[in-house]
């Protein structure tokens, strides 16, 4: 599967004859599993139509700061009305990467000097993601000192050039300046992204969600865990290049990246078995599931009928998955979670020591915005040396980033 799968790509097209290749670029990105939004400079529409690119990308194509639509006026004639502001900041923040192809000498000059007179350059200047540019121009323009200076300036900004190829040019001359072929551009970006993935080749086991412990065929003991935290960690790990095995209890969450191997379980016993099946072959285990501590000692074969008086159910302890992994771990980096309501730090430290953890992620139900069924979480990291690092309230997606940064630091410190 392509590293571009699931990526959000903004394709910027400037006004050169090579713009006709942009349709193939969109098609290749979509085929790789990416989402694509296209921004065109006004001049580029002379070379390729927005309708073609919109059809291929399955998204509206933008070229101005606002879209105009024809609406009936008071006398029945059609009049122009500003329908929607195209927020360049919003588009830029949406993108995982930006590709400007073709990047003409004019557009490159504007990018290098901050000449923000169109939507594409405004989006570029607002971006925080990697930016690739594929120059396209005649050979003398390509070698001109001003162009070479712009290349150097853009590279000093951290932008990545996809060098032009040699071949026949629109002028009839032959030489360097021809935009790289779409297949070569996509291959370049894929190779560059793979090279930079900090967890490339790492095998990571993640548990998520609740467990359900059966009482009878229709009833169970469970908890309110939605599984979102574990699923967000799995997505982030996969985005960073890891091979992810996600062992999940019953949940409505779905793995967003098709490369994630999902193992569905119901009970704590099934989760225990699945964890031990894969643990020896992983580099990291992150146990974010809310596993039941107790289960009914016996499960009724038939539905228990309601009777007068009280019903007593004898519970027994479940197997401690995290502790069992701590006992057999070799070089694995083992991360556990602790949800506490009192004496939080002391209880979390005991778990780090007792279960042989490298790191624990502490949640306190006393913190507003933390706990089950919420889109946010407030955590405190405690490592095996009892170093305590409290974090601010964040979305669970942002918390997943913080957790995976701990894994990256472990391997790249």
C-alpha atoms as one frame of an Amber mdcrd trajectory, in Angstrom:
protein
   0.000   0.000   0.000   1.219   3.477  -0.852   2.461   5.758   1.911   0.126
   8.327   0.341  -2.948   6.363   1.390  -5.124   8.575   3.571  -2.982  11.659
   2.955  -4.623  15.011   2.289  -2.901  16.643  -0.663  -3.272  20.152  -2.031
  -2.179  20.242  -5.669  -1.308  23.738  -6.852  -1.269  24.312 -10.606   0.294
  27.367 -12.209   0.029  28.611 -15.767   2.343  26.612 -17.986   1.841  24.120
 -20.780   2.828  21.313 -18.384  -0.483  21.910 -16.596  -1.977  19.324 -18.933
  -0.113  16.686 -16.885  -1.917  17.729 -13.709  -4.911  15.554 -14.562  -2.650
  12.488 -14.463  -1.211  13.642 -11.142  -4.668  13.865  -9.594  -5.570  10.433
 -10.934  -2.378   8.871  -9.532  -2.884  10.462  -6.093  -6.489   9.236  -5.934
  -5.389   5.770  -7.040  -2.834   5.765  -4.194  -5.648   6.411  -1.706  -5.070
  10.123  -1.109  -7.606  12.939  -0.878  -6.915  15.817  -3.256  -7.918  19.472
  -3.359  -6.803  21.449  -6.403  -5.945  25.153  -6.440  -5.328  26.739  -9.836
  -3.830  30.097 -10.673  -6.120  32.035 -13.011  -3.618  31.600 -15.873  -3.524
  27.818 -15.496  -7.156  27.567 -16.565  -6.029  28.408 -20.104  -4.232  25.049
 -20.218  -6.521  22.636 -18.345 -10.147  22.977 -17.273 -11.284  23.052 -13.641
 -14.094  20.662 -14.582 -11.599  17.954 -15.536  -9.707  18.313 -12.261 -12.861
  18.557 -10.177 -14.210  15.373 -11.734 -10.978  13.481 -11.080 -10.435  14.805
  -7.542 -14.112  14.580  -6.565 -13.708  18.012  -4.957 -14.426  21.585  -6.069
 -11.474  23.311  -7.723 -10.597  26.816  -6.454  -8.677  29.579  -8.194  -9.912
  32.780  -6.559 -10.495  33.955  -3.004 -14.221  33.543  -3.477 -16.487  31.528
  -5.770 -19.090  33.302  -7.845 -22.456  31.888  -8.825 -25.171  33.127 -11.151
 -28.367  34.043  -9.278 -31.589  35.657 -10.544 -31.784  39.387  -9.929 -34.960
  41.385  -9.233 -35.646  41.778 -12.971 -35.196  38.087 -13.727 -31.756  38.408
 -15.318 -28.748  36.502 -14.015 -26.346  38.442 -11.846 -23.064  37.560 -10.166
 -23.093  37.052  -6.414 -20.232  36.178  -4.114 -21.246  32.741  -2.852 -18.400
  31.417  -0.742 -15.098  32.640   0.638 -12.274  30.205  -0.046 -10.358  30.236
   3.209  -6.709  29.775   2.243  -5.693  29.206   5.879  -8.268  26.460   6.285
  -7.126  24.740   3.085  -3.469  24.994   4.117  -4.106  23.517   7.562  -6.177
  20.702   6.017  -3.221  19.538   3.924  -0.728  16.864   4.921   1.408  18.025
   2.012   1.311  20.553  -0.813   2.582  19.904  -4.324   2.920  22.765  -6.806
   3.185  21.268 -10.272   3.826  22.780 -12.639   5.684  25.504 -10.767   6.383
  28.234 -13.319   9.119  30.845 -12.985   6.455  33.422 -12.136   4.896  31.332
  -9.347   8.296  30.355  -7.943   9.290  34.011  -7.768   6.079  34.858  -5.903
   6.626  31.987  -3.468  10.236  32.996  -2.802   9.412  36.663  -2.273   6.012
  36.423  -0.605   4.178  38.153  -3.439   0.729  37.062  -2.344  -1.571  38.039
  -5.204  -3.506  34.785  -5.724  -5.131  31.989  -3.754  -2.357  29.480  -4.454
   0.434  31.644  -3.048  -1.741  32.667  -0.094  -2.323  28.987   0.704   1.385
  28.245   0.330   2.327  31.067   2.710  -0.206  29.766   5.260   1.006  26.166
   5.167   2.669  24.224   7.962   3.074  20.949   6.069   5.819  19.744   3.685
   5.768  21.589   0.335   7.049  20.044  -2.881   7.444  21.957  -6.143   8.087
  20.662  -9.637   9.504  23.414 -11.873   8.487  23.650 -15.517   9.893  26.249
 -17.938  12.118  26.658 -20.950  15.764  25.681 -20.568  17.206  29.227 -20.508
  14.634  30.293 -17.943  15.450  27.220 -15.867  19.149  28.090 -15.796  18.720
  31.831 -15.278  20.392  33.195 -12.159  17.121  34.587 -10.817  15.466  31.172
 -11.127  18.409  29.399  -9.495  18.307  31.984  -6.699  14.610  31.280  -6.167
  15.322  27.546  -6.019  17.909  28.166  -3.284  15.586  30.461  -1.358  12.695
  27.987  -1.444  14.940  25.112  -0.384  16.220  27.243   2.496  12.566  27.539
   3.599  12.429  23.732   3.795  10.561  23.288   0.512  11.531  20.277  -1.579
  12.323  20.543  -5.263  11.424  17.787  -7.698  13.963  18.582 -10.376  12.895
  19.122 -13.944  13.775  16.507 -16.512  15.464  16.885 -19.898  13.498  16.485
 -23.090  11.609  18.305 -25.778  10.176  21.621 -24.594   7.182  23.649 -25.746
   9.534  26.103 -27.458  10.766  23.341 -29.737  14.142  23.302 -28.018  15.392
  20.270 -26.173  16.995  20.383 -22.752  16.422  20.710 -19.015  13.214  22.397
 -17.849  10.551  19.809 -18.687   8.367  19.072 -15.666   8.995  15.616 -14.228
   6.525  13.036 -15.432   3.550  12.458 -13.083   4.636   8.891 -12.259   8.102
  10.153 -11.338   6.694  12.945  -9.190   4.500  10.531  -7.221   7.372   8.063
  -6.829   9.646  10.885  -5.589   7.144  12.004  -2.961   6.466   8.423  -1.804
  10.195   7.720  -1.426  10.783  10.997   0.410   7.914  10.402   2.836   8.970
   6.813   3.541  12.543   7.890   4.195  11.346  10.396   6.800   8.894   8.156
   8.679  10.328   7.892  12.214   8.625   4.567  13.017   9.174   2.903   9.654
   9.606  -0.841  10.174   8.560  -0.815  13.830   5.892  -3.304  14.890   3.465
  -1.819  17.423   0.735  -3.631  19.344  -2.131  -1.446  20.596  -5.170  -2.443
  22.647  -8.359  -0.410  22.645 -11.922  -0.315  23.878 -13.713  -2.166  26.676
 -14.133  -5.859  27.331 -17.513  -7.485  27.872 -17.668 -10.241  30.496 -20.735
 -12.433  29.964 -23.239 -13.065  32.744 -25.601 -15.064  30.566 -26.294 -15.186
  26.794 -27.753 -11.646  26.769 -26.138  -9.761  29.673 -22.583  -8.720  30.401
 -20.373  -6.650  32.685 -18.706  -3.810  30.757 -17.627  -0.194  30.987 -18.061
   3.097  29.149 -14.843   3.029  27.116 -15.473   4.114  23.511 -12.109   2.893
  22.221 -11.358   6.267  20.618  -8.049   6.804  22.407  -6.628   3.475  21.255
  -7.883   3.972  17.703  -6.340   7.456  17.551  -3.015   6.029  18.733  -3.236
   3.290  16.089  -3.883   5.812  13.309  -1.021   8.040  14.381   1.377   5.086
  14.653   0.396   3.911  11.185   0.835   7.423   9.769   4.365   7.417  11.208
   5.217   4.254   9.310   4.682   1.580  11.955   3.162  -1.817  11.300   0.169
  -1.721  13.653  -1.740  -4.570  15.252  -4.854  -3.184  16.928  -6.593  -5.527
  19.368  -9.964  -4.037  20.165 -12.927  -4.865  22.317 -16.492  -4.066  21.227
 -16.640  -0.520  19.859 -18.199   1.588  17.127 -14.775   2.982  16.157 -13.295
   2.003  12.811  -9.626   1.913  11.842  -9.112   4.762   9.363  -5.987   3.315
   7.778  -6.507   0.044   5.901  -2.929  -0.999   6.687  -3.840  -1.435  10.381
  -4.326  -5.097  11.259  -7.426  -5.183  13.443  -8.135  -8.092  15.777 -11.609
  -7.961  17.321 -12.218  -9.563  20.705 -14.991  -9.463  23.288 -13.776 -10.724
  26.653 -10.657 -10.064  28.701  -9.623 -13.686  28.161  -9.779 -13.236  24.392
  -7.767 -10.005  24.636  -5.198 -11.742  26.844  -4.765 -14.543  24.310  -4.507
 -12.141  21.373  -1.909  -9.966  23.118   0.245 -12.978  23.918  -0.102 -14.241
  20.371   1.556 -11.113  18.941   3.663  -9.680  21.775   6.906 -11.541  21.104
   7.089 -10.144  17.576   6.513  -6.454  18.353   8.834  -3.620  19.310   6.251
  -1.596  21.231   3.040  -2.414  23.098   0.605   0.323  24.099  -2.181  -1.043
  26.276  -4.941   1.558  26.106  -7.883  -0.846  26.509 -10.152  -0.639  29.544
  -9.994  -4.301  30.493 -12.390  -5.633  33.139 -10.711  -6.454  36.444 -13.403
  -8.993  37.366 -15.710 -11.373  35.536 -18.527 -13.720  36.602 -17.115 -16.961
  37.984 -19.722 -18.916  36.075 -21.779 -17.977  33.007 -25.401 -19.041  32.873
 -26.200 -21.118  29.797 -29.732 -19.757  29.617 -30.985 -16.230  30.228 -31.354
 -15.625  33.947 -35.044 -15.095  34.776 -36.139 -12.283  37.014 -37.178 -13.540
  40.449 -38.345 -11.975  43.667 -35.533 -10.758  45.851 -31.929  -9.960  45.023
 -29.562 -11.705  42.641 -25.983 -12.405  43.640 -23.226 -12.928  41.090 -19.871
 -14.262  42.244 -16.980 -12.503  40.517 -13.409 -13.647  40.051 -10.318 -11.713
  38.972  -9.439 -11.593  35.306  -5.896 -12.153  34.072  -3.810  -8.994  34.267
  -2.771  -8.508  30.645  -0.370  -5.628  31.267   1.407  -7.354  34.161   1.719
 -10.585  32.184   3.360  -8.739  29.299   5.699  -6.988  31.719   6.800 -10.364
  33.047   7.832 -11.718  29.643   9.037  -8.569  27.899  12.535  -8.543  26.487
  13.357  -5.416  24.529   9.780  -4.232  24.012   8.882  -0.675  24.982   5.805
  -1.258  27.146   3.270   1.519  27.800   0.272   1.157  30.082  -2.695   3.332
  30.967  -4.060   4.093  34.418  -7.486   5.590  35.076  -7.607   6.758  38.683
  -9.990   8.657  40.943  -7.811   9.111  44.048  -4.126   9.069  44.990  -3.505
   9.177  41.255   0.270   9.689  41.130   1.034   7.171  43.879  -1.192   4.488
  42.334   0.286   5.055  38.885   3.845   4.776  40.221   2.958   1.456  41.861
   1.666   0.159  38.521   4.854   1.206  36.727   6.921  -0.763  39.232   4.623
  -3.731  39.753   3.936  -4.311  36.054   7.462  -3.597  34.777   6.401  -0.717
  32.528   8.586   1.740  30.662   5.892   4.409  30.718   2.403   4.881  32.085
  -0.255   7.294  30.818  -2.276   8.508  33.786  -5.866   9.717  33.454  -7.751
  11.147  36.401 -11.533  11.310  36.431 -11.093  14.350  38.660  -9.819  16.291
  35.637 -12.542  17.936  33.605 -12.524  16.727  30.004 -10.740  13.440  30.764
 -12.078   9.900  30.851 -14.470   7.771  28.819 -16.770   8.967  26.067 -15.143
  12.376  25.572 -13.262  13.777  22.552 -10.571  15.185  24.856  -8.162  13.813
  27.416  -5.816  15.190  30.059  -2.895  12.918  30.828   0.239  12.753  32.908
   3.265  10.743  31.778   5.226   8.827  34.408   8.255   6.872  33.210  10.119
   3.974  34.828  12.388   6.445  36.640   9.255   8.098  38.071   9.775  11.284
  36.096   6.382  13.027  36.080   5.265  15.099  33.094   1.751  16.572  33.254
   0.150  17.613  29.966  -2.550  20.116  29.126  -6.108  19.155  28.168  -6.028
  18.198  24.478  -8.025  16.368  21.866  -7.435  12.634  21.886  -5.815  12.956
  18.462  -3.280  15.397  19.946  -2.733  13.102  22.943  -1.981  10.273  20.504
   0.709  12.480  18.965   2.259  13.053  22.409   2.248   9.330  23.195   3.866
   8.371  19.891   6.462  11.113  20.368   7.535   9.253  23.496   8.031   6.141
  21.379   9.986   8.094  18.755  12.199   9.635  21.450  12.870   6.185  22.869
  14.315   5.011  19.555  15.904   8.260  18.372  17.157   9.861  21.573
